[in-house]
CSV table of C-alpha atoms in Angstrom, one decimal:
chain,number,residue,atom,x,y,z
Q,1,UNK,CA,-9.9,-9.6,7.9
Q,2,UNK,CA,-9.3,-13.1,9.1
Q,3,UNK,CA,-10.2,-16.5,7.9
Q,4,UNK,CA,-12.0,-18.9,10.3
Q,5,UNK,CA,-13.2,-22.5,10.1
Q,6,UNK,CA,-14.8,-25.0,12.5
Q,7,UNK,CA,-15.6,-28.8,12.0
Q,8,UNK,CA,-17.7,-31.4,13.8
Q,9,UNK,CA,-16.9,-34.9,12.6
Q,10,UNK,CA,-16.6,-38.6,13.6
Q,11,UNK,CA,-13.0,-38.7,12.3
Q,12,UNK,CA,-9.8,-36.7,13.3
Q,13,UNK,CA,-10.1,-33.1,12.1
Q,14,UNK,CA,-6.6,-31.8,12.4
Q,15,UNK,CA,-5.6,-32.3,8.8
Q,16,UNK,CA,-9.1,-31.1,7.6
Q,17,UNK,CA,-8.8,-27.8,9.5
Q,18,UNK,CA,-5.2,-27.4,8.2
Q,19,UNK,CA,-6.4,-27.9,4.6
Q,20,UNK,CA,-9.2,-25.4,5.1
Q,21,UNK,CA,-6.9,-22.8,6.5
Q,22,UNK,CA,-4.6,-23.1,3.5
Q,23,UNK,CA,-7.7,-22.3,1.4
Q,24,UNK,CA,-8.3,-19.3,3.5
Q,25,UNK,CA,-4.7,-18.1,3.7
Q,26,UNK,CA,-5.4,-15.1,1.5
Q,27,UNK,CA,-7.5,-13.7,4.4
Q,28,UNK,CA,-4.6,-13.5,6.8
Q,29,UNK,CA,-0.8,-14.2,6.8
Q,30,UNK,CA,0.2,-12.8,10.2
Q,31,UNK,CA,-0.6,-15.8,12.4
Q,32,UNK,CA,-2.4,-19.1,12.4
Q,33,UNK,CA,-3.9,-21.4,15.1
Q,34,UNK,CA,-5.9,-24.7,15.5
Q,35,UNK,CA,-7.7,-26.1,18.5
Q,36,UNK,CA,-9.1,-29.6,18.6
Q,37,UNK,CA,-11.1,-31.4,21.3
Q,38,UNK,CA,-10.9,-34.9,22.5
Q,39,UNK,CA,-13.5,-35.9,25.1
Q,40,UNK,CA,-13.5,-32.6,27.2
Q,41,UNK,CA,-9.9,-31.6,26.7
Q,42,UNK,CA,-8.7,-28.9,24.3
Q,43,UNK,CA,-5.4,-29.2,22.3
Q,44,UNK,CA,-4.1,-26.0,20.9
Q,45,UNK,CA,-1.2,-24.8,18.7
Q,46,UNK,CA,-0.9,-21.3,17.4
Q,47,UNK,CA,2.0,-19.0,16.4
Q,48,UNK,CA,2.9,-16.1,14.1
Q,49,UNK,CA,3.4,-17.0,10.5
Q,50,UNK,CA,1.8,-18.7,7.5
Q,51,UNK,CA,-0.1,-22.0,7.9
Q,52,UNK,CA,2.6,-24.1,6.3
Q,53,UNK,CA,5.2,-22.6,8.7
Q,54,UNK,CA,3.2,-22.7,11.9
Q,55,UNK,CA,2.2,-26.4,11.7
Q,56,UNK,CA,4.8,-29.1,11.5
Q,57,UNK,CA,4.2,-32.8,11.8
Q,58,UNK,CA,4.9,-32.8,15.5
Q,59,UNK,CA,2.3,-30.0,16.0
Q,60,UNK,CA,-0.3,-31.9,14.0
Q,61,UNK,CA,0.2,-35.1,16.0
Q,62,UNK,CA,-0.5,-33.1,19.1
Q,63,UNK,CA,-3.9,-32.1,17.9
Q,64,UNK,CA,-6.2,-35.1,18.4
Q,65,UNK,CA,-9.9,-35.1,18.3
Q,66,UNK,CA,-13.0,-35.1,16.0
Q,67,UNK,CA,-14.1,-31.5,16.7
Q,68,UNK,CA,-12.0,-28.4,16.2
Q,69,UNK,CA,-11.6,-24.9,14.8
Q,70,UNK,CA,-8.9,-22.7,13.3
Q,71,UNK,CA,-8.0,-19.2,12.2
Q,72,UNK,CA,-5.6,-17.4,10.0
Q,73,UNK,CA,-5.1,-13.9,11.4
Q,74,UNK,CA,-4.6,-10.6,9.9
Q,75,UNK,CA,-4.5,-8.0,12.7
Q,76,UNK,CA,-6.7,-4.9,12.6
Q,77,UNK,CA,-7.1,-4.4,16.4
Q,78,UNK,CA,-4.5,-5.0,19.1
Q,79,UNK,CA,-0.8,-5.6,18.6
Q,80,UNK,CA,0.3,-7.0,15.3
Q,81,UNK,CA,3.6,-8.2,16.8
Q,82,UNK,CA,2.2,-10.0,19.8
Q,83,UNK,CA,2.3,-13.8,19.8
Q,84,UNK,CA,-0.3,-13.9,22.6
Q,85,UNK,CA,-2.9,-12.3,20.3
Q,86,UNK,CA,-2.8,-15.2,17.8
Q,87,UNK,CA,-6.1,-17.0,17.9
Q,88,UNK,CA,-7.9,-19.1,19.1
Q,89,UNK,CA,-8.5,-17.6,22.5
Q,90,UNK,CA,-9.5,-19.7,25.6
Q,91,UNK,CA,-11.3,-19.2,28.8
Q,92,UNK,CA,-11.9,-22.0,31.3
Q,93,UNK,CA,-15.3,-20.9,32.6
Q,94,UNK,CA,-18.0,-21.6,32.1
Q,95,UNK,CA,-17.4,-25.2,30.7
Q,96,UNK,CA,-14.3,-24.2,28.8
Q,97,UNK,CA,-14.6,-22.2,25.6
Q,98,UNK,CA,-12.3,-21.5,22.7
Q,99,UNK,CA,-13.2,-18.9,20.1
Q,100,UNK,CA,-12.0,-17.5,16.7
Q,101,UNK,CA,-13.3,-14.2,15.3
Q,102,UNK,CA,-13.3,-12.5,12.0
Q,103,UNK,CA,-14.1,-8.8,12.2
Q,104,UNK,CA,-13.6,-5.8,14.4
Q,105,UNK,CA,-15.6,-4.6,17.5
Q,106,UNK,CA,-16.2,-0.9,17.5
Q,107,UNK,CA,-17.0,-0.7,21.2
Q,108,UNK,CA,-14.2,-3.0,22.5
Q,109,UNK,CA,-12.8,-0.3,24.9
Q,110,UNK,CA,-16.0,0.3,26.9
Q,111,UNK,CA,-16.7,-3.4,26.9
Q,112,UNK,CA,-13.3,-4.1,28.3
Q,113,UNK,CA,-14.1,-1.7,31.2
Q,114,UNK,CA,-17.4,-3.4,31.8
Q,115,UNK,CA,-15.8,-6.8,31.9
Q,116,UNK,CA,-13.5,-5.6,34.6
Q,117,UNK,CA,-15.8,-3.5,36.7
Q,118,UNK,CA,-19.2,-5.3,36.3
Q,119,UNK,CA,-18.6,-8.8,35.0
Q,120,UNK,CA,-15.4,-9.4,37.0
Q,121,UNK,CA,-13.6,-11.0,34.1
Q,122,UNK,CA,-10.0,-10.5,33.1
Q,123,UNK,CA,-8.6,-9.9,29.6
Q,124,UNK,CA,-4.8,-10.3,29.1
Q,125,UNK,CA,-4.3,-8.8,25.7
Q,126,UNK,CA,-5.4,-5.8,23.6
Q,127,UNK,CA,-7.3,-8.0,21.2
Q,128,UNK,CA,-11.0,-7.2,20.7
Q,129,UNK,CA,-11.5,-11.0,20.0
Q,130,UNK,CA,-10.6,-11.7,23.6
Q,131,UNK,CA,-13.1,-9.1,24.7
Q,132,UNK,CA,-15.8,-10.8,22.6
Q,133,UNK,CA,-14.9,-14.2,24.0
Q,134,UNK,CA,-15.3,-13.0,27.6
Q,135,UNK,CA,-18.6,-11.2,26.9
Q,136,UNK,CA,-20.0,-14.4,25.4
Q,137,UNK,CA,-18.6,-16.5,28.3
Q,138,UNK,CA,-20.2,-14.1,30.8
Q,139,UNK,CA,-23.5,-14.2,29.1
Q,140,UNK,CA,-23.4,-18.0,28.8
Q,141,UNK,CA,-22.7,-18.3,32.5
Q,142,UNK,CA,-25.7,-16.1,33.2
Q,143,UNK,CA,-28.0,-18.1,30.9
Q,144,UNK,CA,-27.2,-21.5,32.4
Q,145,UNK,CA,-27.8,-20.4,36.0
Q,146,UNK,CA,-25.6,-23.2,37.3
Q,147,UNK,CA,-27.6,-25.9,35.6
Q,148,UNK,CA,-26.6,-28.3,32.7
Q,149,UNK,CA,-26.2,-26.6,29.4
Q,150,UNK,CA,-29.0,-26.7,26.9
Q,151,UNK,CA,-29.1,-25.4,23.3
Q,152,UNK,CA,-31.6,-22.7,24.3
Q,153,UNK,CA,-29.1,-21.4,26.8
Q,154,UNK,CA,-26.5,-21.0,24.0
Q,155,UNK,CA,-28.9,-19.0,21.9
Q,156,UNK,CA,-29.9,-16.9,24.9
Q,157,UNK,CA,-26.2,-16.0,25.4
Q,158,UNK,CA,-25.8,-15.0,21.7
Q,159,UNK,CA,-28.9,-12.8,22.0
Q,160,UNK,CA,-27.2,-11.0,24.9
Q,161,UNK,CA,-24.0,-10.7,23.0
Q,162,UNK,CA,-25.8,-9.0,20.1
Q,163,UNK,CA,-27.2,-6.4,22.5
Q,164,UNK,CA,-23.8,-5.6,24.1
Q,165,UNK,CA,-21.4,-5.9,21.2
Q,166,UNK,CA,-21.2,-3.5,18.2
Q,167,UNK,CA,-19.2,-3.8,15.0
Q,168,UNK,CA,-18.5,-6.7,12.7
Q,169,UNK,CA,-18.1,-10.3,13.9
Q,170,UNK,CA,-18.3,-13.7,12.4
Q,171,UNK,CA,-17.5,-16.1,15.2
Q,172,UNK,CA,-16.9,-19.8,15.7
Q,173,UNK,CA,-16.6,-21.2,19.3
Q,174,UNK,CA,-16.2,-24.6,20.9
Q,175,UNK,CA,-17.9,-25.3,24.2
Q,176,UNK,CA,-16.1,-28.2,25.8
Q,177,UNK,CA,-18.1,-31.4,25.7
Q,178,UNK,CA,-21.2,-29.7,24.3
Q,179,UNK,CA,-20.6,-28.6,20.7
Q,180,UNK,CA,-19.6,-26.0,18.2
Q,181,UNK,CA,-21.2,-22.6,17.9
Q,182,UNK,CA,-21.2,-20.2,14.9
Q,183,UNK,CA,-22.8,-16.8,14.8
Q,184,UNK,CA,-22.7,-13.6,12.7
Q,185,UNK,CA,-23.4,-10.0,13.6
Q,186,UNK,CA,-26.9,-8.6,12.9
Q,187,UNK,CA,-25.7,-6.8,9.7
Q,188,UNK,CA,-23.8,-9.8,8.4
Q,189,UNK,CA,-20.8,-7.6,7.5
Q,190,UNK,CA,-18.2,-10.5,7.6
Q,191,UNK,CA,-19.1,-13.7,5.7
Q,192,UNK,CA,-19.8,-17.2,7.2
Q,193,UNK,CA,-21.2,-20.3,5.6
Q,194,UNK,CA,-22.1,-23.9,6.4
Q,195,UNK,CA,-21.7,-27.2,4.6
Q,196,UNK,CA,-21.6,-31.0,5.0
Q,197,UNK,CA,-19.5,-33.8,3.7
Q,198,UNK,CA,-20.7,-37.2,2.5
Q,199,UNK,CA,-19.7,-38.8,5.7
Q,200,UNK,CA,-21.8,-36.4,7.8
Q,201,UNK,CA,-19.1,-34.0,9.0
Q,202,UNK,CA,-20.3,-30.4,9.4
Q,203,UNK,CA,-18.1,-27.5,8.6
Q,204,UNK,CA,-18.5,-23.7,9.0
Q,205,UNK,CA,-16.1,-21.3,7.4
Q,206,UNK,CA,-15.5,-17.8,6.1
Q,207,UNK,CA,-15.8,-18.6,2.4
Q,208,UNK,CA,-17.4,-21.4,0.4
Q,209,UNK,CA,-14.1,-22.3,-1.1
Q,210,UNK,CA,-12.9,-23.7,2.2
Q,211,UNK,CA,-15.9,-26.0,2.2
Q,212,UNK,CA,-15.7,-27.1,-1.4
Q,213,UNK,CA,-11.9,-27.5,-1.3
Q,214,UNK,CA,-12.2,-30.0,1.5
Q,215,UNK,CA,-15.0,-32.1,-0.1
Q,216,UNK,CA,-17.9,-30.5,1.8
Q,217,UNK,CA,-21.1,-29.5,0.0
Q,218,UNK,CA,-22.1,-25.9,0.6
Q,219,UNK,CA,-25.5,-25.8,2.1
Q,220,UNK,CA,-26.2,-22.2,3.0
Q,221,UNK,CA,-24.8,-18.9,4.5
Q,222,UNK,CA,-25.2,-18.3,8.2
Q,223,UNK,CA,-27.7,-15.4,8.2
Q,224,UNK,CA,-27.1,-12.0,9.9
Q,225,UNK,CA,-27.8,-12.3,13.6
Q,226,UNK,CA,-28.3,-16.1,13.3
Q,227,UNK,CA,-26.6,-18.6,15.6
Q,228,UNK,CA,-25.9,-22.2,14.6
Q,229,UNK,CA,-25.1,-24.8,17.2
Q,230,UNK,CA,-23.7,-28.2,16.2
Q,231,UNK,CA,-23.7,-31.0,18.8
Q,232,UNK,CA,-20.9,-33.6,18.8
Q,233,UNK,CA,-23.2,-36.1,16.9
Q,234,UNK,CA,-23.5,-33.6,14.0
Q,235,UNK,CA,-27.0,-32.4,14.8
Q,236,UNK,CA,-27.4,-28.8,13.6
Q,237,UNK,CA,-29.6,-26.3,15.6
Q,238,UNK,CA,-30.2,-22.8,14.3
Q,239,UNK,CA,-32.0,-19.8,15.7
Q,240,UNK,CA,-32.3,-16.1,14.8
Q,241,UNK,CA,-30.9,-14.2,17.8
Q,242,UNK,CA,-31.0,-10.6,16.7
Q,243,UNK,CA,-33.9,-8.3,17.1
Q,244,UNK,CA,-33.7,-6.5,13.7
Q,245,UNK,CA,-31.2,-8.3,11.4
Q,246,UNK,CA,-30.5,-7.1,7.9
Q,247,UNK,CA,-28.0,-8.2,5.3
Q,248,UNK,CA,-25.4,-5.6,4.7
Q,249,UNK,CA,-22.2,-7.5,3.7
Q,250,UNK,CA,-18.9,-5.7,3.2
Q,251,UNK,CA,-18.7,-4.8,-0.5
Q,252,UNK,CA,-14.9,-4.9,-0.3
Q,253,UNK,CA,-15.1,-8.7,0.1
Q,254,UNK,CA,-16.4,-8.8,-3.5
Q,255,UNK,CA,-14.0,-6.1,-4.8
Q,256,UNK,CA,-10.8,-7.5,-3.3
Q,257,UNK,CA,-10.8,-9.7,-0.2
Q,258,UNK,CA,-12.5,-12.9,-1.1
Q,259,UNK,CA,-11.2,-15.6,-3.5
Q,260,UNK,CA,-12.9,-15.4,-6.9
Q,261,UNK,CA,-14.1,-19.0,-6.7
Q,262,UNK,CA,-16.1,-18.3,-3.5
Q,263,UNK,CA,-19.8,-17.5,-3.3
Q,264,UNK,CA,-20.7,-15.1,-0.5
Q,265,UNK,CA,-24.3,-14.5,0.5
Q,266,UNK,CA,-25.5,-15.9,-2.7
Q,267,UNK,CA,-23.2,-13.9,-4.9
Q,268,UNK,CA,-20.4,-15.3,-7.0
Q,269,UNK,CA,-17.3,-13.2,-6.3
Q,270,UNK,CA,-16.1,-13.9,-9.8
Q,271,UNK,CA,-19.3,-12.7,-11.4
Q,272,UNK,CA,-19.3,-9.7,-9.2
Q,273,UNK,CA,-15.9,-8.7,-10.5
Q,274,UNK,CA,-17.0,-9.3,-14.1
Q,275,UNK,CA,-20.0,-7.0,-13.5
Q,276,UNK,CA,-17.6,-4.3,-12.0
Q,277,UNK,CA,-15.6,-4.5,-15.2
Q,278,UNK,CA,-18.7,-4.0,-17.3
Q,279,UNK,CA,-19.8,-0.9,-15.4
Q,280,UNK,CA,-16.2,0.4,-15.4
Q,281,UNK,CA,-16.2,0.2,-19.2
Q,282,UNK,CA,-18.7,3.1,-19.3
Q,283,UNK,CA,-16.5,5.2,-17.2
Q,284,UNK,CA,-13.4,4.5,-19.3
Q,285,UNK,CA,-15.2,5.5,-22.5
Q,286,UNK,CA,-16.2,8.8,-21.0
Q,287,UNK,CA,-12.6,9.6,-20.0
Q,288,UNK,CA,-10.3,8.1,-22.6
Q,289,UNK,CA,-11.3,7.4,-26.2
Q,290,UNK,CA,-10.9,3.6,-26.7
Q,291,UNK,CA,-8.9,4.3,-29.9
Q,292,UNK,CA,-6.2,5.8,-27.7
Q,293,UNK,CA,-5.7,2.6,-25.8
Q,294,UNK,CA,-3.5,-0.1,-27.4
Q,295,UNK,CA,-3.8,-2.7,-24.7
Q,296,UNK,CA,-5.5,-3.5,-21.4
Q,297,UNK,CA,-3.3,-5.0,-18.6
Q,298,UNK,CA,-4.5,-6.2,-15.2
Q,299,UNK,CA,-2.5,-5.6,-12.0
Q,300,UNK,CA,-2.6,-9.1,-10.5
Q,301,UNK,CA,-4.5,-10.8,-9.1
Q,302,UNK,CA,-8.0,-9.6,-8.1
Q,303,UNK,CA,-8.5,-7.3,-11.0
Q,304,UNK,CA,-8.2,-9.9,-13.8
Q,305,UNK,CA,-12.0,-10.6,-14.1
Q,306,UNK,CA,-12.8,-6.9,-14.3
Q,307,UNK,CA,-10.0,-6.3,-16.8
Q,308,UNK,CA,-11.1,-9.2,-19.0
Q,309,UNK,CA,-14.7,-7.9,-19.2
Q,310,UNK,CA,-13.5,-4.4,-19.8
Q,311,UNK,CA,-11.3,-5.4,-22.7
Q,312,UNK,CA,-14.1,-7.6,-24.2
Q,313,UNK,CA,-16.6,-4.7,-24.1
Q,314,UNK,CA,-14.2,-2.1,-25.5
Q,315,UNK,CA,-12.8,-4.5,-28.1
Q,316,UNK,CA,-9.2,-3.8,-27.0
Q,317,UNK,CA,-6.6,-6.6,-26.6
Q,318,UNK,CA,-6.2,-8.0,-23.1
Q,319,UNK,CA,-2.6,-8.9,-22.2
Q,320,UNK,CA,-0.7,-10.1,-19.1
Q,321,UNK,CA,2.0,-7.5,-18.5
Q,322,UNK,CA,3.0,-8.3,-15.0
Q,323,UNK,CA,4.4,-11.6,-13.5
Q,324,UNK,CA,3.7,-12.0,-9.9
Q,325,UNK,CA,6.2,-13.7,-7.5
Q,326,UNK,CA,3.8,-15.9,-5.5
Q,327,UNK,CA,6.4,-16.3,-2.7
Q,328,UNK,CA,6.1,-12.7,-1.6
Q,329,UNK,CA,3.2,-11.9,0.8
Q,330,UNK,CA,0.2,-9.8,-0.4
Q,331,UNK,CA,1.4,-6.2,-0.2
Q,332,UNK,CA,-2.0,-4.9,1.1
Q,333,UNK,CA,-1.8,-6.9,4.3
Q,334,UNK,CA,1.8,-6.4,5.3
Q,335,UNK,CA,2.3,-4.6,8.5
Q,336,UNK,CA,4.2,-1.3,8.1
Q,337,UNK,CA,4.2,1.1,5.2
Q,338,UNK,CA,8.0,0.8,4.8
Q,339,UNK,CA,7.8,-2.9,4.1
Q,340,UNK,CA,4.9,-2.3,1.7
Q,341,UNK,CA,6.9,0.2,-0.4
Q,342,UNK,CA,9.9,-2.1,-0.5
Q,343,UNK,CA,8.0,-5.2,-1.6
Q,344,UNK,CA,6.3,-3.9,-4.8
Q,345,UNK,CA,9.2,-4.6,-7.2
Q,346,UNK,CA,10.0,-7.8,-5.4
Q,347,UNK,CA,6.4,-8.9,-6.0
Q,348,UNK,CA,5.9,-7.9,-9.6
Q,349,UNK,CA,8.0,-7.9,-12.7
Q,350,UNK,CA,7.1,-6.5,-16.1
Q,351,UNK,CA,7.0,-8.2,-19.5
Q,352,UNK,CA,8.6,-5.4,-21.4
Q,353,UNK,CA,7.3,-6.3,-24.8
Q,354,UNK,CA,3.7,-5.7,-23.7
Q,355,UNK,CA,4.5,-2.1,-22.7
Q,356,UNK,CA,7.1,-0.8,-25.2
Q,357,UNK,CA,5.7,1.9,-27.4
Q,358,UNK,CA,2.1,1.4,-26.4
Q,359,UNK,CA,-0.6,3.4,-24.7
Q,360,UNK,CA,-1.5,1.1,-21.8
Q,361,UNK,CA,-4.6,0.9,-19.6
Q,362,UNK,CA,-3.8,-0.7,-16.3
Q,363,UNK,CA,-6.7,-2.1,-14.3
Q,364,UNK,CA,-6.6,-2.5,-10.6
Q,365,UNK,CA,-9.3,-3.8,-8.2
Q,366,UNK,CA,-9.0,-0.7,-5.9
Q,367,UNK,CA,-6.5,2.0,-5.0
Q,368,UNK,CA,-6.1,2.4,-1.2
Q,369,UNK,CA,-2.8,4.1,-0.2
Q,370,UNK,CA,-1.6,4.8,-3.7
Q,371,UNK,CA,2.0,3.8,-3.0
Q,372,UNK,CA,1.7,0.5,-4.9
Q,373,UNK,CA,-0.1,2.2,-7.8
Q,374,UNK,CA,2.5,4.9,-8.1
Q,375,UNK,CA,5.3,2.3,-8.2
Q,376,UNK,CA,3.5,0.2,-10.8
Q,377,UNK,CA,2.8,3.2,-13.1
Q,378,UNK,CA,6.5,4.0,-13.0
Q,379,UNK,CA,7.4,0.4,-13.8
Q,380,UNK,CA,5.2,0.6,-16.9
Q,381,UNK,CA,6.9,3.8,-18.0
Q,382,UNK,CA,10.3,2.3,-17.3
Q,383,UNK,CA,9.3,-0.6,-19.6
Q,384,UNK,CA,8.7,1.8,-22.5
Q,385,UNK,CA,5.0,2.6,-22.3
Q,386,UNK,CA,4.1,5.8,-24.2
Q,387,UNK,CA,1.2,6.6,-22.0
Q,388,UNK,CA,-0.1,4.9,-18.8
Q,389,UNK,CA,-3.8,5.1,-18.0
Q,390,UNK,CA,-5.1,3.6,-14.7
Q,391,UNK,CA,-8.6,2.4,-14.0
Q,392,UNK,CA,-9.9,1.2,-10.7
Q,393,UNK,CA,-12.8,-1.3,-10.5
Q,394,UNK,CA,-13.7,0.3,-7.2
Q,395,UNK,CA,-14.5,3.9,-6.4
Q,396,UNK,CA,-12.1,6.2,-4.5
Q,397,UNK,CA,-11.3,4.9,-1.0
Q,398,UNK,CA,-11.9,8.1,1.0
Q,399,UNK,CA,-12.9,7.0,4.5
Q,400,UNK,CA,-11.5,4.8,7.2
Q,401,UNK,CA,-12.8,1.3,7.6
Q,402,UNK,CA,-13.6,0.1,11.2
Q,403,UNK,CA,-15.0,-3.3,10.4
Q,404,UNK,CA,-11.8,-5.3,9.9
Q,405,UNK,CA,-9.9,-3.9,6.8
Q,406,UNK,CA,-6.5,-2.3,7.0
Q,407,UNK,CA,-7.4,1.3,6.2
Q,408,UNK,CA,-8.1,2.8,9.6
Q,409,UNK,CA,-7.2,6.4,9.1
Q,410,UNK,CA,-7.9,9.0,6.4
Q,411,UNK,CA,-4.2,10.1,6.4
Q,412,UNK,CA,-3.1,6.9,4.6
Q,413,UNK,CA,-5.7,7.1,1.9
Q,414,UNK,CA,-4.5,8.7,-1.3
Q,415,UNK,CA,-8.1,9.8,-2.2
Q,416,UNK,CA,-8.9,11.5,1.1
Q,417,UNK,CA,-9.2,15.2,0.6
Q,418,UNK,CA,-8.1,15.1,-3.0
Q,419,UNK,CA,-9.9,15.5,-6.3
Q,420,UNK,CA,-9.5,12.8,-9.0
Q,421,UNK,CA,-7.1,15.1,-10.8
Q,422,UNK,CA,-5.0,15.5,-7.6
Q,423,UNK,CA,-4.9,11.7,-7.1
Q,424,UNK,CA,-3.8,11.3,-10.7
Q,425,UNK,CA,-0.9,13.7,-10.2
Q,426,UNK,CA,0.1,11.9,-7.0
Q,427,UNK,CA,0.1,8.5,-8.7
Q,428,UNK,CA,1.7,9.8,-11.9
Q,429,UNK,CA,-0.5,8.3,-14.5
Q,430,UNK,CA,-1.8,10.1,-17.7
Q,431,UNK,CA,-5.4,9.5,-16.9
Q,432,UNK,CA,-7.2,8.0,-13.9
Q,433,UNK,CA,-10.7,6.4,-14.1
Q,434,UNK,CA,-12.6,5.3,-11.0
Q,435,UNK,CA,-15.7,3.2,-10.6
Q,436,UNK,CA,-18.9,5.0,-9.5
Q,437,UNK,CA,-20.1,4.2,-6.0
Q,438,UNK,CA,-23.7,3.6,-7.0
Q,439,UNK,CA,-22.7,1.6,-10.1
Q,440,UNK,CA,-20.5,-0.6,-7.9
Q,441,UNK,CA,-23.4,-1.3,-5.5
Q,442,UNK,CA,-25.7,-2.0,-8.4
Q,443,UNK,CA,-23.2,-4.2,-10.2
Q,444,UNK,CA,-22.8,-6.5,-7.1
Q,445,UNK,CA,-26.3,-6.1,-5.6
Q,446,UNK,CA,-28.0,-7.1,-8.8
Q,447,UNK,CA,-26.7,-10.7,-8.2
Q,448,UNK,CA,-28.8,-11.2,-5.0
Q,449,UNK,CA,-32.1,-9.3,-4.5
Q,450,UNK,CA,-32.2,-10.3,-0.8
Q,451,UNK,CA,-29.3,-7.9,0.0
Q,452,UNK,CA,-30.7,-4.8,1.7
Q,453,UNK,CA,-27.6,-2.7,1.1
Q,454,UNK,CA,-23.8,-3.0,1.6
Q,455,UNK,CA,-21.3,-1.8,4.0
Q,456,UNK,CA,-19.4,0.4,1.6
Q,457,UNK,CA,-18.2,2.7,4.4
Q,458,UNK,CA,-14.6,3.1,3.0
Q,459,UNK,CA,-16.2,4.4,-0.2
Q,460,UNK,CA,-19.2,6.4,0.9
Q,461,UNK,CA,-18.5,7.1,4.6
Q,462,UNK,CA,-21.7,5.5,5.8
Q,463,UNK,CA,-21.2,3.1,8.7
Q,464,UNK,CA,-24.0,0.6,8.8
Q,465,UNK,CA,-23.8,0.0,12.6
Q,466,UNK,CA,-24.6,3.7,13.1
Q,467,UNK,CA,-22.3,4.2,16.1
Q,468,UNK,CA,-19.0,5.5,14.6
Q,469,UNK,CA,-17.4,8.9,15.4
Q,470,UNK,CA,-14.0,10.4,14.7
Q,471,UNK,CA,-13.0,9.7,18.3
Q,472,UNK,CA,-14.0,6.0,17.8
Q,473,UNK,CA,-11.8,5.7,14.7
Q,474,UNK,CA,-8.8,7.4,16.5
Q,475,UNK,CA,-9.2,5.0,19.4
Q,476,UNK,CA,-9.4,1.9,17.2
Q,477,UNK,CA,-6.4,3.1,15.4
Q,478,UNK,CA,-4.4,3.5,18.5
Q,479,UNK,CA,-5.3,0.0,19.7
Q,480,UNK,CA,-4.4,-1.9,16.5
Q,481,UNK,CA,-0.8,-1.0,15.9
Q,482,UNK,CA,2.2,-2.4,17.7
Q,483,UNK,CA,5.0,-0.3,19.1
Q,484,UNK,CA,7.4,-1.2,16.3
Q,485,UNK,CA,4.9,-0.1,13.6
Q,486,UNK,CA,4.1,3.1,15.5
Q,487,UNK,CA,7.8,4.1,15.3
Q,488,UNK,CA,8.0,3.2,11.7
Q,489,UNK,CA,4.8,4.8,10.4
Q,490,UNK,CA,3.6,7.6,12.7
Q,491,UNK,CA,1.0,8.7,10.2
Q,492,UNK,CA,-1.2,5.9,11.5
Q,493,UNK,CA,-1.7,7.8,14.7
Q,494,UNK,CA,-3.1,10.9,13.1
Q,495,UNK,CA,-6.7,11.8,13.9
Q,496,UNK,CA,-9.1,11.8,11.0
Q,497,UNK,CA,-11.2,14.8,10.2
Q,498,UNK,CA,-14.5,15.0,11.9
Q,499,UNK,CA,-16.4,14.8,8.7
Q,500,UNK,CA,-15.0,11.4,8.0
Q,501,UNK,CA,-17.0,9.8,10.8
């Protein structure tokens, strides 16, 4: 996942984009970048690291202009250690285009070959985002036919992109001297929304919190397959560019990825997590009698709403038992399993009095690799817990995700090929309770009747784009890891089983 933002204003936008990226920092901590435009010239600064580390005063002063875009990157394709793969990406023809992308292309490899042999365009990195930029640039060049750019030409190019590109993509691009473009894949897998400030500035971003936190009023989500083009004077043009769009957002956004104060596709992330806690309560009761649970403790941070609702419904005390060090990066999005294992106890510390002599039910938003869960269960035992039960607000993660979440191979998933009892033994808890897949979909989907289904591929193995094979997953996996990480964690290179496709 990544966080993206774009702004068209009448005032300088460098600070505004910086502030919006801080609000989206949870979506990516590997690299950050901003591009602004003054007249027809682009000004760019990007580097590896957190927003606060990448941008210093001298960098901000070098980003003039009233139009711009930015991204916080979390790599799922390409090389996690390559400075060149930080976004935005730039091409000088046609017109000059810069682009940021959240998502993952599933056909990047054949597209890269087409760009070289047929489109005669060059890509310089392994990033699928650079492929997407060059496909769009080629189609825009075709649609303009050497004449001045019109809005209809931009939409024609997006229609052509939808026909060639597969996978998940929320995109924001600047076309030099013409305006800002935002579009979303035909399934709307990754989120994108639009808002406006009181002074007429228009912002598009990954989550509503980026808009609201910078004094923009949320207006609406960009629809699946839709393209929105904003001219320098703030005029918004919109057109549906996909032949058969349908709304299938990634359900993991609601389970874990998005901030709880965001609203995605008409669904409050916080309310979705409350609902997940409500449906999880039924599963807990059927596994562990409530009178055998002394206290319910969330594993910070995303599980708190679910744990709160679960405790309320079961009539069991809710307690905070872990204190999080906010100055350690999110374990889930750290490159390299070795770093992930090392960081758990640096990241969390127990409040011993909440565990000693008690039967404790820990609640997590999801269990992916199991390494963190195993460590946390042991921390609870070391603090004196008599029994440690573990409940997950999400179902077992059994399948690779190819749409931009860091779970690319089955081999890393603790639930793959294991029964719930075998997973319990691997984690070391006294009882393990998972959310039901259909209950999860119902809990979140009930909040917006327009949703035609979710991408829940990591839970149910159904890939909404309909084009994924085991070979595709293996190829995507090979393309996303850097050499250093390959040496450290060779399990990432293992082929998934055929039935996982």
